[in-house]
Amino acid sequence: MSQSRNDLQDRRFGATFRTDSWWTEVLPVIIVFGGFGIYATWRAFQGVSYEFGPYLSPFYSPLIDAEHHWLPAWLSPALLILGAPLGFRTTCYYYRKAYYRAFFLSPPSCAVTGVGAGKYSGERKFPFILQNLHRYFLYLAILFIIILAYDAVKAFFFADGFGVGVGSLVMTVNVVLLSCYTFSCHSLRHIIGGKLDCFSCEVAGGARHKAWKGVSILNERHMLFAWASLVSVGLTDLYIKLLCEGTITDLRLF
Amino acid sequence: MAEATLRVYRGDKDGGGHVDYKVPVAPGMVVLDALHYIQGHQAPDLAVRWNCKAAKCGSCSGEVNGRPKLMCKTRMDDLPLDQPITVNPLKTFPIIKDLVTDVSLNYRINKKIPAFTPRENTDWRMQQDDIDRVQEFRKCIECFLCQNVCHVLRDHQKTEEFGGPRFFVRVAGLDMHPLDSVSRTELLKDELGIGFCNITKCCTEVCPEDIHITDNAIIPLKERVVDDYYDPIMWVIRKLTGKK
């Protein structure tokens, strides 16, 4: 006999019999998500280096009162709009898993005791009960996809006419990845057809079943799209920032 | 022949501890085979629940090196044999003896769920498109690994307020059935406490039947609860149309 019964029922933080490096699962989330959060906050408050030729940073699109006619000089235009994509990602079902594990340690990993034993209320109380508003952020996110798609098309029209620069491709890839992330959303999957119990009994049920199946295929890769689009938004902004500051030059392909 | 050390929990509700057993490892051997070897050669009083040895009855759930697993599906050659392999009973449920736990909590939760209730004069023919979703949920073998790993039950012990993943799968199978006539969203919100679930997906990770518990059952049910209780536009639509 090497251990007592109490060890088996240990509910202190970090208690586990797992022998693998479970903590390595949360490290990439802390680094990438945390790093993006710091970078995005800094860039949003900066209020400069967001527009170069036909390229507009996704952090600043749609661009509202860039000349500061009514917007106070200290207030960056990005701060007016970033609430919508931030809210969409914060309430996203995938990111919830990621940050509850990595930042709230609730639990840090499967079969590893988390924090807050005895005080846990999940998503039943404020502020986490607001996660239930995810579908409203989805509606806003779809609006942003339309705006960013317009920006991506505009990125092919330079002062001397139509052309393709590296920035045009960067912005196009970014909006494609963001679209994949947005249209693989669990709430969209529910709204578009998942809420029905009987597809064949409803008006346009066949079309809704096909739409639901399509979103379900995308939804299986929701995590992949979540990370890919997060990285692409950050890199698109960084590319335009570096162009604005003259650190790099935009290569025109034709 | 290679040899493994199994560090098996021995005890009952009053206490216990781990005992090391040396077991010869045969090709294709699973952890349940090793436990049977211990029963046959070293400790005939070792209690372990098992039945089919084919990952279909859901009886031999345990924790191997701290990970919730079906012991009949966990191969010895997938485990590091250079160190003792810890075999524990399910942590969430009270121990009866050794590796056998009292899972009757699950049957009490199950009784809260209204059974399948078809509409009057039901036409029993169904379209495959309508039944696809529900068939996934019927794969559940009730091994209760998902109940065991769920931190709401395991760490926070919300056994009276929270149903747990297995029963969200059951409710999903009933609520999404094209012929069922009962809404279970009030039950989900109040009695089964679906709001306690914070989507950390451990239930999906441990499911031996590969049921997408979180994506296909819990999240769609959460969305149905949002429809009925948290979405102001849906509330207005219900008021205007008089539909429930």
Tab-separated table of C-alpha atoms in Angstrom:
chain	number	residue	atom	x	y	z
A	1	MET	CA	0.000	0.000	0.000
A	2	SER	CA	1.640	3.222	-1.071
A	3	GLN	CA	-1.056	5.893	-0.914
A	4	SER	CA	-4.116	6.760	1.122
A	5	ARG	CA	-7.761	6.977	0.033
A	6	ASN	CA	-7.625	10.752	0.425
A	7	ASP	CA	-5.051	11.026	-2.379
A	8	LEU	CA	-7.483	9.426	-4.802
A	9	GLN	CA	-10.194	11.948	-3.942
A	10	ASP	CA	-7.857	14.954	-3.904
A	11	ARG	CA	-9.712	17.984	-5.289
A	12	ARG	CA	-6.989	20.574	-4.856
A	13	PHE	CA	-5.841	22.524	-7.910
A	14	GLY	CA	-3.647	20.463	-10.231
A	15	ALA	CA	-4.448	17.090	-8.622
A	16	THR	CA	-4.143	14.335	-11.213
A	17	PHE	CA	-2.755	10.878	-11.793
A	18	ARG	CA	-1.917	11.745	-15.394
A	19	THR	CA	1.664	10.983	-16.272
A	20	ASP	CA	1.829	12.883	-19.568
A	21	SER	CA	2.742	16.572	-19.962
A	22	TRP	CA	-0.875	17.782	-19.863
A	23	TRP	CA	0.188	21.376	-19.291
A	24	THR	CA	1.740	21.569	-22.778
A	25	GLU	CA	-1.829	21.544	-24.214
A	26	VAL	CA	-2.583	24.990	-22.825
A	27	LEU	CA	0.780	26.645	-23.524
A	28	PRO	CA	0.119	27.400	-27.247
A	29	VAL	CA	-3.231	28.950	-26.321
A	30	ILE	CA	-1.644	31.175	-23.690
A	31	ILE	CA	1.132	32.251	-26.059
A	32	VAL	CA	-0.879	32.784	-29.286
A	33	PHE	CA	-4.150	34.057	-27.808
A	34	GLY	CA	-2.389	36.132	-25.164
A	35	GLY	CA	0.096	37.487	-27.701
A	36	PHE	CA	-2.662	38.418	-30.116
A	37	GLY	CA	-4.601	40.139	-27.333
A	38	ILE	CA	-1.619	42.290	-26.386
A	39	TYR	CA	-0.755	43.115	-30.017
A	40	ALA	CA	-4.361	43.923	-30.992
A	41	THR	CA	-4.881	46.149	-27.947
A	42	TRP	CA	-1.665	48.048	-28.653
A	43	ARG	CA	-2.542	48.486	-32.338
A	44	ALA	CA	-6.104	49.545	-31.598
A	45	PHE	CA	-4.960	52.295	-29.251
A	46	GLN	CA	-2.135	53.386	-31.555
A	47	GLY	CA	-4.433	55.021	-34.134
A	48	VAL	CA	-1.735	55.291	-36.850
A	49	SER	CA	-0.209	53.209	-39.691
A	50	TYR	CA	-3.404	51.464	-40.702
A	51	GLU	CA	-3.881	52.559	-44.312
A	52	PHE	CA	-1.465	52.190	-47.209
A	53	GLY	CA	-2.668	52.867	-50.750
A	54	PRO	CA	-5.734	50.669	-51.308
A	55	TYR	CA	-4.935	48.559	-48.231
A	56	LEU	CA	-6.819	49.083	-44.990
A	57	SER	CA	-5.977	47.193	-41.804
A	58	PRO	CA	-8.781	44.863	-40.643
A	59	PHE	CA	-8.435	46.374	-37.156
A	60	TYR	CA	-9.651	49.698	-38.551
A	61	SER	CA	-12.316	48.563	-41.001
A	62	PRO	CA	-14.861	50.091	-41.414
A	63	LEU	CA	-12.868	53.287	-41.028
A	64	ILE	CA	-14.930	55.791	-39.058
A	65	ASP	CA	-13.966	59.479	-38.882
A	66	ALA	CA	-10.287	58.954	-39.632
A	67	GLU	CA	-9.836	62.750	-39.842
A	68	HIS	CA	-11.170	63.184	-36.305
A	69	HIS	CA	-13.918	65.668	-37.249
A	70	TRP	CA	-16.052	64.623	-34.312
A	71	LEU	CA	-13.985	61.832	-32.832
A	72	PRO	CA	-11.708	63.109	-30.033
A	73	ALA	CA	-8.063	63.133	-31.113
A	74	TRP	CA	-7.090	60.716	-28.350
A	75	LEU	CA	-9.663	58.141	-29.452
A	76	SER	CA	-8.491	55.700	-32.113
A	77	PRO	CA	-11.150	54.824	-34.765
A	78	ALA	CA	-10.397	51.134	-34.142
A	79	LEU	CA	-11.840	51.380	-30.656
A	80	LEU	CA	-15.276	52.201	-32.134
A	81	ILE	CA	-15.538	48.916	-33.992
A	82	LEU	CA	-13.348	46.289	-32.376
A	83	GLY	CA	-16.052	45.378	-29.846
A	84	ALA	CA	-17.942	43.397	-32.476
A	85	PRO	CA	-15.180	40.984	-33.605
A	86	LEU	CA	-13.853	40.841	-30.053
A	87	GLY	CA	-17.317	39.906	-28.774
A	88	PHE	CA	-17.708	37.291	-31.500
A	89	ARG	CA	-14.449	35.602	-30.589
A	90	THR	CA	-14.920	35.937	-26.839
A	91	THR	CA	-18.336	34.271	-26.901
A	92	CYS	CA	-17.313	31.698	-29.554
A	93	TYR	CA	-17.911	28.114	-28.413
A	94	TYR	CA	-14.424	27.049	-29.486
A	95	TYR	CA	-12.579	29.922	-27.824
A	96	ARG	CA	-14.588	29.362	-24.666
A	97	LYS	CA	-13.044	25.910	-24.411
A	98	ALA	CA	-9.596	27.329	-25.119
A	99	TYR	CA	-9.630	30.187	-22.628
A	100	TYR	CA	-11.566	28.448	-19.869
A	101	ARG	CA	-8.804	25.857	-19.921
A	102	ALA	CA	-5.792	28.107	-20.489
A	103	PHE	CA	-6.660	31.256	-18.559
A	104	PHE	CA	-9.395	30.277	-16.085
A	105	LEU	CA	-7.902	26.809	-15.403
A	106	SER	CA	-11.432	25.480	-15.198
A	107	PRO	CA	-10.187	22.800	-15.718
A	108	PRO	CA	-6.629	23.245	-17.079
A	109	SER	CA	-6.886	19.846	-18.766
A	110	CYS	CA	-9.076	16.757	-18.703
A	111	ALA	CA	-8.902	14.795	-15.436
A	112	VAL	CA	-6.779	17.535	-13.855
A	113	THR	CA	-8.456	19.390	-10.995
A	114	GLY	CA	-9.161	23.018	-11.794
A	115	VAL	CA	-9.539	26.079	-9.608
A	116	GLY	CA	-12.548	27.355	-7.700
A	117	ALA	CA	-13.960	24.173	-6.178
A	118	GLY	CA	-17.137	25.101	-4.303
A	119	LYS	CA	-17.638	28.455	-6.051
A	120	TYR	CA	-18.244	27.274	-9.588
A	121	SER	CA	-21.362	28.531	-11.375
A	122	GLY	CA	-20.369	27.890	-15.004
A	123	GLU	CA	-22.287	30.080	-17.456
A	124	ARG	CA	-25.330	30.564	-15.231
A	125	LYS	CA	-24.360	33.895	-13.657
A	126	PHE	CA	-23.002	37.281	-14.739
A	127	PRO	CA	-20.720	37.811	-16.590
A	128	PHE	CA	-20.566	34.350	-18.189
A	129	ILE	CA	-24.325	34.177	-18.736
A	130	LEU	CA	-23.693	36.765	-21.478
A	131	GLN	CA	-22.112	33.979	-23.540
A	132	ASN	CA	-25.703	33.245	-24.524
A	133	LEU	CA	-25.626	36.348	-26.747
A	134	HIS	CA	-23.146	34.746	-29.147
A	135	ARG	CA	-25.656	34.744	-32.016
A	136	TYR	CA	-25.935	38.548	-31.882
A	137	PHE	CA	-22.177	38.857	-32.276
A	138	LEU	CA	-22.498	36.423	-35.177
A	139	TYR	CA	-24.900	38.815	-36.930
A	140	LEU	CA	-22.360	41.628	-36.462
A	141	ALA	CA	-19.512	39.382	-37.621
A	142	ILE	CA	-21.353	38.635	-40.881
A	143	LEU	CA	-21.689	42.386	-41.424
A	144	PHE	CA	-17.951	42.745	-40.895
A	145	ILE	CA	-17.267	39.956	-43.410
A	146	ILE	CA	-19.164	41.952	-46.047
A	147	ILE	CA	-17.133	45.066	-45.212
A	148	LEU	CA	-13.816	43.194	-45.229
A	149	ALA	CA	-14.702	41.521	-48.534
A	150	TYR	CA	-15.308	44.995	-49.983
A	151	ASP	CA	-11.894	46.073	-48.608
A	152	ALA	CA	-10.268	43.012	-50.201
A	153	VAL	CA	-11.757	43.846	-53.611
A	154	LYS	CA	-10.649	47.472	-53.199
A	155	ALA	CA	-7.128	46.232	-52.493
A	156	PHE	CA	-6.810	45.293	-56.186
A	157	PHE	CA	-7.441	48.876	-57.373
A	158	PHE	CA	-4.380	51.089	-57.104
A	159	ALA	CA	-3.939	54.751	-58.076
A	160	ASP	CA	-2.800	53.586	-61.542
A	161	GLY	CA	-5.621	51.102	-62.009
A	162	PHE	CA	-6.157	47.387	-61.455
A	163	GLY	CA	-3.229	45.416	-60.144
A	164	VAL	CA	-2.188	42.671	-57.797
A	165	GLY	CA	0.145	43.355	-54.921
A	166	VAL	CA	1.213	41.034	-52.146
A	167	GLY	CA	-1.044	43.117	-49.912
A	168	SER	CA	-4.035	42.383	-52.190
A	169	LEU	CA	-3.431	38.651	-51.748
A	170	VAL	CA	-2.840	38.980	-48.006
A	171	MET	CA	-6.161	40.810	-47.598
A	172	THR	CA	-7.974	38.258	-49.783
A	173	VAL	CA	-6.616	35.278	-47.852
A	174	ASN	CA	-7.555	37.056	-44.632
A	175	VAL	CA	-11.185	37.563	-45.623
A	176	VAL	CA	-11.456	33.964	-46.873
A	177	LEU	CA	-10.170	32.622	-43.547
A	178	LEU	CA	-12.424	34.979	-41.597
A	179	SER	CA	-15.390	33.834	-43.694
A	180	CYS	CA	-14.559	30.193	-43.013
A	181	TYR	CA	-14.395	30.967	-39.297
A	182	THR	CA	-17.628	32.970	-39.274
A	183	PHE	CA	-19.636	30.552	-41.422
A	184	SER	CA	-18.520	27.538	-39.393
A	185	CYS	CA	-20.048	29.057	-36.250
A	186	HIS	CA	-22.092	26.767	-33.972
A	187	SER	CA	-24.829	29.395	-33.601
A	188	LEU	CA	-25.160	29.711	-37.384
A	189	ARG	CA	-25.387	25.930	-37.601
A	190	HIS	CA	-28.298	26.073	-35.171
A	191	ILE	CA	-30.081	29.020	-36.757
A	192	ILE	CA	-29.752	27.790	-40.322
A	193	GLY	CA	-31.304	24.397	-39.654
A	194	GLY	CA	-30.068	22.735	-36.481
A	195	LYS	CA	-33.015	24.043	-34.511
A	196	LEU	CA	-35.445	21.974	-36.611
A	197	ASP	CA	-36.435	18.531	-35.368
A	198	CYS	CA	-37.859	17.462	-38.702
A	199	PHE	CA	-36.347	18.941	-41.854
A	200	SER	CA	-38.774	17.221	-44.184
A	201	CYS	CA	-41.787	18.587	-42.273
A	202	GLU	CA	-40.864	22.267	-42.721
A	203	VAL	CA	-41.258	24.709	-45.595
A	204	ALA	CA	-37.907	24.842	-47.440
A	205	GLY	CA	-36.755	22.043	-45.123
A	206	GLY	CA	-34.689	20.407	-47.879
A	207	ALA	CA	-32.752	23.606	-48.534
A	208	ARG	CA	-32.256	24.154	-44.802
A	209	HIS	CA	-31.016	20.580	-44.406
A	210	LYS	CA	-28.473	21.137	-47.189
A	211	ALA	CA	-27.399	24.437	-45.602
A	212	TRP	CA	-27.122	22.768	-42.197
A	213	LYS	CA	-25.019	19.963	-43.677
A	214	GLY	CA	-22.763	22.524	-45.369
A	215	VAL	CA	-22.251	24.511	-42.176
A	216	SER	CA	-21.716	21.234	-40.292
A	217	ILE	CA	-18.829	20.320	-42.632
A	218	LEU	CA	-17.230	23.704	-41.979
A	219	ASN	CA	-18.068	23.428	-38.277
A	220	GLU	CA	-15.924	20.301	-37.929
A	221	ARG	CA	-12.941	22.558	-38.692
A	222	HIS	CA	-14.081	25.482	-36.556
A	223	MET	CA	-11.014	25.295	-34.313
A	224	LEU	CA	-8.667	25.326	-37.305
A	225	PHE	CA	-10.441	28.343	-38.816
A	226	ALA	CA	-10.498	30.098	-35.444
A	227	TRP	CA	-6.720	29.968	-35.129
A	228	ALA	CA	-5.937	30.497	-38.821
A	229	SER	CA	-8.141	33.587	-39.007
A	230	LEU	CA	-6.771	34.983	-35.748
A	231	VAL	CA	-3.229	34.722	-37.069
A	232	SER	CA	-4.207	36.073	-40.507
A	233	VAL	CA	-5.901	39.164	-39.038
A	234	GLY	CA	-2.819	39.925	-36.971
A	235	LEU	CA	-0.425	39.354	-39.882
A	236	THR	CA	-2.543	41.439	-42.290
A	237	ASP	CA	-2.457	44.355	-39.881
A	238	LEU	CA	1.275	43.884	-39.299
A	239	TYR	CA	1.935	43.821	-43.061
A	240	ILE	CA	0.080	47.103	-43.599
A	241	LYS	CA	1.724	48.663	-40.552
A	242	LEU	CA	5.188	47.774	-41.851
A	243	LEU	CA	4.273	49.198	-45.284
A	244	CYS	CA	3.111	52.448	-43.674
A	245	GLU	CA	6.311	52.761	-41.684
A	246	GLY	CA	8.477	52.050	-44.747
A	247	THR	CA	10.048	48.973	-43.149
A	248	ILE	CA	9.038	46.862	-46.161
A	249	THR	CA	7.809	47.618	-49.670
A	250	ASP	CA	4.761	46.096	-51.299
A	251	LEU	CA	5.695	43.827	-54.185
A	252	ARG	CA	3.426	44.435	-57.220
A	253	LEU	CA	2.923	41.139	-59.047
A	254	PHE	CA	1.336	42.919	-61.990
B	1	MET	CA	8.503	-11.659	-22.435
B	2	ALA	CA	8.240	-8.032	-21.289
B	3	GLU	CA	6.949	-7.331	-17.830
B	4	ALA	CA	4.817	-4.446	-16.598
B	5	THR	CA	4.071	-3.167	-13.132
B	6	LEU	CA	0.426	-2.339	-12.518
B	7	ARG	CA	-0.184	-0.022	-9.583
B	8	VAL	CA	-3.796	-0.903	-8.810
B	9	TYR	CA	-6.042	0.858	-6.334
B	10	ARG	CA	-7.267	-1.540	-3.635
B	11	GLY	CA	-9.833	-0.394	-1.102
B	12	ASP	CA	-13.426	0.434	-0.363
B	13	LYS	CA	-15.509	3.361	0.899
B	14	ASP	CA	-13.538	3.414	4.149
B	15	GLY	CA	-10.154	3.862	2.479
B	16	GLY	CA	-7.396	2.034	0.718
B	17	GLY	CA	-4.301	2.539	-1.367
B	18	HIS	CA	-2.273	1.302	-4.296
B	19	VAL	CA	-0.669	-2.125	-4.624
B	20	ASP	CA	1.969	-2.992	-7.214
B	21	TYR	CA	1.616	-6.187	-9.273
B	22	LYS	CA	4.077	-7.546	-11.845
B	23	VAL	CA	2.395	-8.840	-14.984
B	24	PRO	CA	3.942	-10.494	-18.078
B	25	VAL	CA	2.933	-8.555	-21.191
B	26	ALA	CA	1.633	-10.675	-24.067
B	27	PRO	CA	1.135	-9.387	-27.630
B	28	GLY	CA	-2.203	-7.590	-28.049
B	29	MET	CA	-2.764	-7.470	-24.296
B	30	VAL	CA	-5.089	-4.813	-22.889
B	31	VAL	CA	-5.213	-3.429	-19.341
B	32	LEU	CA	-8.274	-5.566	-18.537
B	33	ASP	CA	-6.277	-8.679	-19.529
B	34	ALA	CA	-3.556	-7.608	-17.106
B	35	LEU	CA	-6.132	-7.199	-14.328
B	36	HIS	CA	-7.507	-10.646	-15.110
B	37	TYR	CA	-3.961	-12.027	-14.866
B	38	ILE	CA	-3.664	-10.428	-11.414
B	39	GLN	CA	-7.028	-11.919	-10.405
B	40	GLY	CA	-5.975	-15.342	-11.672
B	41	HIS	CA	-2.454	-15.450	-10.207
B	42	GLN	CA	-1.968	-12.926	-7.422
B	43	ALA	CA	-5.128	-11.357	-6.029
B	44	PRO	CA	-8.319	-13.372	-6.583
B	45	ASP	CA	-10.261	-10.861	-4.475
B	46	LEU	CA	-9.485	-7.922	-6.815
B	47	ALA	CA	-12.829	-6.367	-7.821
B	48	VAL	CA	-13.196	-5.116	-11.382
B	49	ARG	CA	-16.451	-4.722	-13.329
B	50	TRP	CA	-16.407	-6.084	-16.877
B	51	ASN	CA	-18.619	-7.910	-19.286
B	52	CYS	CA	-18.082	-7.962	-23.063
B	53	LYS	CA	-14.341	-7.251	-23.426
B	54	ALA	CA	-15.189	-5.717	-26.792
B	55	ALA	CA	-15.726	-2.032	-25.916
B	56	LYS	CA	-19.479	-2.358	-26.329
B	57	CYS	CA	-20.932	-2.905	-22.851
B	58	GLY	CA	-19.333	0.099	-21.119
B	59	SER	CA	-18.645	-1.816	-17.897
B	60	CYS	CA	-14.858	-1.682	-17.496
B	61	SER	CA	-14.423	2.093	-17.231
B	62	GLY	CA	-11.455	3.150	-15.145
B	63	GLU	CA	-8.556	5.577	-15.060
B	64	VAL	CA	-5.310	4.340	-16.575
B	65	ASN	CA	-2.342	6.574	-15.820
B	66	GLY	CA	-4.890	9.195	-14.802
B	67	ARG	CA	-6.836	9.124	-18.069
B	68	PRO	CA	-10.443	7.898	-18.147
B	69	LYS	CA	-10.543	4.836	-20.420
B	70	LEU	CA	-12.305	1.601	-21.169
B	71	MET	CA	-9.770	-0.860	-19.805
B	72	CYS	CA	-10.673	-3.444	-22.453
B	73	LYS	CA	-9.755	-0.948	-25.164
B	74	THR	CA	-6.471	0.276	-23.684
B	75	ARG	CA	-3.562	-1.694	-25.095
B	76	MET	CA	-0.571	-2.340	-22.869
B	77	ASP	CA	1.829	-1.636	-25.747
B	78	ASP	CA	0.436	1.917	-25.961
B	79	LEU	CA	1.566	2.585	-22.382
B	80	PRO	CA	5.095	3.332	-21.137
B	81	LEU	CA	6.087	0.013	-19.572
B	82	ASP	CA	9.277	1.353	-17.997
B	83	GLN	CA	7.261	2.878	-15.158
B	84	PRO	CA	4.304	1.588	-13.110
B	85	ILE	CA	0.907	1.858	-14.805
B	86	THR	CA	-1.593	3.362	-12.397
B	87	VAL	CA	-5.084	1.872	-12.524
B	88	ASN	CA	-7.719	3.748	-10.529
B	89	PRO	CA	-11.501	3.566	-10.211
B	90	LEU	CA	-13.612	6.396	-11.659
B	91	LYS	CA	-12.970	9.390	-9.425
B	92	THR	CA	-16.416	10.980	-9.714
B	93	PHE	CA	-18.385	8.067	-8.265
B	94	PRO	CA	-18.267	6.497	-4.785
B	95	ILE	CA	-16.091	3.392	-4.511
B	96	ILE	CA	-17.731	0.067	-3.715
B	97	LYS	CA	-14.578	-2.041	-3.836
B	98	ASP	CA	-11.230	-1.670	-5.628
B	99	LEU	CA	-12.008	-0.635	-9.214
B	100	VAL	CA	-15.782	-0.951	-8.916
B	101	THR	CA	-17.758	2.240	-8.315
B	102	ASP	CA	-21.382	3.002	-7.569
B	103	VAL	CA	-22.744	4.666	-10.716
B	104	SER	CA	-26.380	4.686	-9.563
B	105	LEU	CA	-26.314	8.510	-9.575
B	106	ASN	CA	-26.622	8.265	-13.348
B	107	TYR	CA	-29.821	6.251	-13.164
B	108	ARG	CA	-31.335	8.812	-10.788
B	109	ILE	CA	-30.510	11.618	-13.234
B	110	ASN	CA	-31.943	9.575	-16.090
B	111	LYS	CA	-35.319	9.366	-14.345
B	112	LYS	CA	-35.711	13.150	-14.583
B	113	ILE	CA	-35.882	13.016	-18.390
B	114	PRO	CA	-39.320	12.622	-19.988
B	115	ALA	CA	-39.288	9.597	-22.260
B	116	PHE	CA	-39.925	9.662	-26.009
B	117	THR	CA	-43.430	11.041	-26.522
B	118	PRO	CA	-44.790	10.715	-30.067
B	119	ARG	CA	-47.533	13.006	-31.318
B	120	GLU	CA	-51.044	11.619	-31.554
B	121	ASN	CA	-51.783	9.705	-34.767
B	122	THR	CA	-48.090	9.639	-35.654
B	123	ASP	CA	-47.121	8.473	-39.105
B	124	TRP	CA	-44.178	6.238	-38.154
B	125	ARG	CA	-42.367	6.624	-41.473
B	126	MET	CA	-39.289	8.834	-41.169
B	127	GLN	CA	-36.853	10.323	-43.664
B	128	GLN	CA	-33.191	9.364	-43.248
B	129	ASP	CA	-32.238	13.056	-43.388
B	130	ASP	CA	-34.367	13.649	-40.296
B	131	ILE	CA	-32.977	10.758	-38.294
B	132	ASP	CA	-29.247	10.975	-39.135
B	133	ARG	CA	-28.430	13.220	-36.192
B	134	VAL	CA	-30.247	11.095	-33.645
B	135	GLN	CA	-28.511	7.896	-34.720
B	136	GLU	CA	-25.156	9.218	-33.535
B	137	PHE	CA	-26.544	9.590	-30.009
B	138	ARG	CA	-27.821	6.002	-30.019
B	139	LYS	CA	-24.195	4.789	-30.138
B	140	CYS	CA	-23.777	5.639	-26.443
B	141	ILE	CA	-22.807	2.538	-24.412
B	142	GLU	CA	-23.281	4.239	-21.028
B	143	CYS	CA	-19.715	3.734	-19.878
B	144	PHE	CA	-20.055	7.038	-17.982
B	145	LEU	CA	-16.494	8.090	-18.840
B	146	CYS	CA	-17.941	11.446	-19.921
B	147	GLN	CA	-19.753	11.826	-16.595
B	148	ASN	CA	-16.542	10.895	-14.798
B	149	VAL	CA	-14.286	13.376	-16.610
B	150	CYS	CA	-16.723	16.303	-16.597
B	151	HIS	CA	-15.229	18.759	-14.114
B	152	VAL	CA	-18.675	19.995	-13.043
B	153	LEU	CA	-19.320	16.580	-11.512
B	154	ARG	CA	-15.729	15.516	-10.856
B	155	ASP	CA	-14.304	18.645	-9.219
B	156	HIS	CA	-17.360	20.682	-8.264
B	157	GLN	CA	-19.630	17.750	-7.385
B	158	LYS	CA	-22.819	19.383	-8.727
B	159	THR	CA	-24.533	16.010	-8.707
B	160	GLU	CA	-27.953	17.378	-7.741
B	161	GLU	CA	-27.949	20.432	-10.021
B	162	PHE	CA	-26.252	19.109	-13.152
B	163	GLY	CA	-27.202	16.303	-15.503
B	164	GLY	CA	-23.869	15.704	-17.187
B	165	PRO	CA	-22.816	14.918	-20.773
B	166	ARG	CA	-24.365	11.436	-20.956
B	167	PHE	CA	-27.793	12.869	-20.237
B	168	PHE	CA	-27.406	15.806	-22.577
B	169	VAL	CA	-26.727	13.183	-25.257
B	170	ARG	CA	-29.916	11.384	-24.224
B	171	VAL	CA	-31.963	14.598	-24.227
B	172	ALA	CA	-30.526	15.528	-27.640
B	173	GLY	CA	-31.546	12.126	-28.984
B	174	LEU	CA	-35.097	12.708	-27.795
B	175	ASP	CA	-35.472	16.428	-28.457
B	176	MET	CA	-34.116	16.226	-32.005
B	177	HIS	CA	-36.216	13.178	-32.858
B	178	PRO	CA	-38.573	14.088	-35.709
B	179	LEU	CA	-41.545	12.333	-34.100
B	180	ASP	CA	-41.098	13.487	-30.518
B	181	SER	CA	-43.542	16.119	-29.265
B	182	VAL	CA	-42.032	17.251	-25.959
B	183	SER	CA	-39.747	20.257	-25.418
B	184	ARG	CA	-37.114	19.641	-22.765
B	185	THR	CA	-35.491	23.099	-22.694
B	186	GLU	CA	-36.959	24.006	-19.297
B	187	LEU	CA	-35.631	20.725	-17.898
B	188	LEU	CA	-32.226	21.432	-19.456
B	189	LYS	CA	-32.024	24.919	-18.014
B	190	ASP	CA	-33.383	24.282	-14.543
B	191	GLU	CA	-33.091	20.652	-13.488
B	192	LEU	CA	-30.194	19.448	-15.635
B	193	GLY	CA	-28.307	22.751	-15.279
B	194	ILE	CA	-26.866	22.896	-18.781
B	195	GLY	CA	-25.555	26.393	-17.949
B	196	PHE	CA	-22.936	24.794	-15.693
B	197	CYS	CA	-21.280	23.302	-18.770
B	198	ASN	CA	-18.451	25.529	-19.961
B	199	ILE	CA	-17.758	23.597	-23.176
B	200	THR	CA	-14.290	22.351	-22.246
B	201	LYS	CA	-14.905	19.241	-24.358
B	202	CYS	CA	-13.334	16.642	-22.068
B	203	CYS	CA	-16.474	14.521	-22.494
B	204	THR	CA	-15.871	14.387	-26.249
B	205	GLU	CA	-12.182	13.556	-25.758
B	206	VAL	CA	-12.870	10.481	-23.642
B	207	CYS	CA	-15.900	9.060	-25.488
B	208	PRO	CA	-14.946	5.551	-26.709
B	209	GLU	CA	-17.760	5.670	-29.281
B	210	ASP	CA	-16.445	8.927	-30.771
B	211	ILE	CA	-19.759	10.688	-30.248
B	212	HIS	CA	-19.240	14.406	-30.792
B	213	ILE	CA	-20.911	15.108	-27.471
B	214	THR	CA	-20.086	18.800	-27.243
B	215	ASP	CA	-20.514	19.869	-30.857
B	216	ASN	CA	-23.523	17.734	-31.745
B	217	ALA	CA	-25.420	17.436	-28.472
B	218	ILE	CA	-24.499	19.986	-25.809
B	219	ILE	CA	-23.973	23.092	-27.966
B	220	PRO	CA	-27.148	22.532	-30.041
B	221	LEU	CA	-29.073	22.069	-26.778
B	222	LYS	CA	-27.536	25.234	-25.338
B	223	GLU	CA	-28.680	27.045	-28.475
B	224	ARG	CA	-32.214	25.702	-27.982
B	225	VAL	CA	-32.167	27.021	-24.417
B	226	VAL	CA	-31.002	30.402	-25.781
B	227	ASP	CA	-33.950	30.356	-28.209
B	228	ASP	CA	-36.403	29.873	-25.367
B	229	TYR	CA	-34.848	31.903	-22.552
B	230	TYR	CA	-32.137	34.357	-23.605
B	231	ASP	CA	-32.880	35.607	-27.129
B	232	PRO	CA	-35.030	38.778	-27.045
B	233	ILE	CA	-35.830	38.611	-30.780
B	234	MET	CA	-37.106	35.043	-30.440
B	235	TRP	CA	-39.189	36.192	-27.459
B	236	VAL	CA	-40.796	38.942	-29.580
B	237	ILE	CA	-41.424	36.483	-32.431
B	238	ARG	CA	-43.077	34.068	-30.024
B	239	LYS	CA	-45.266	36.851	-28.630
B	240	LEU	CA	-46.290	38.009	-32.121
B	241	THR	CA	-46.940	34.598	-33.606
B	242	GLY	CA	-48.241	32.930	-30.458
B	243	LYS	CA	-45.953	29.951	-31.191
B	244	LYS	CA	-44.144	28.225	-28.319
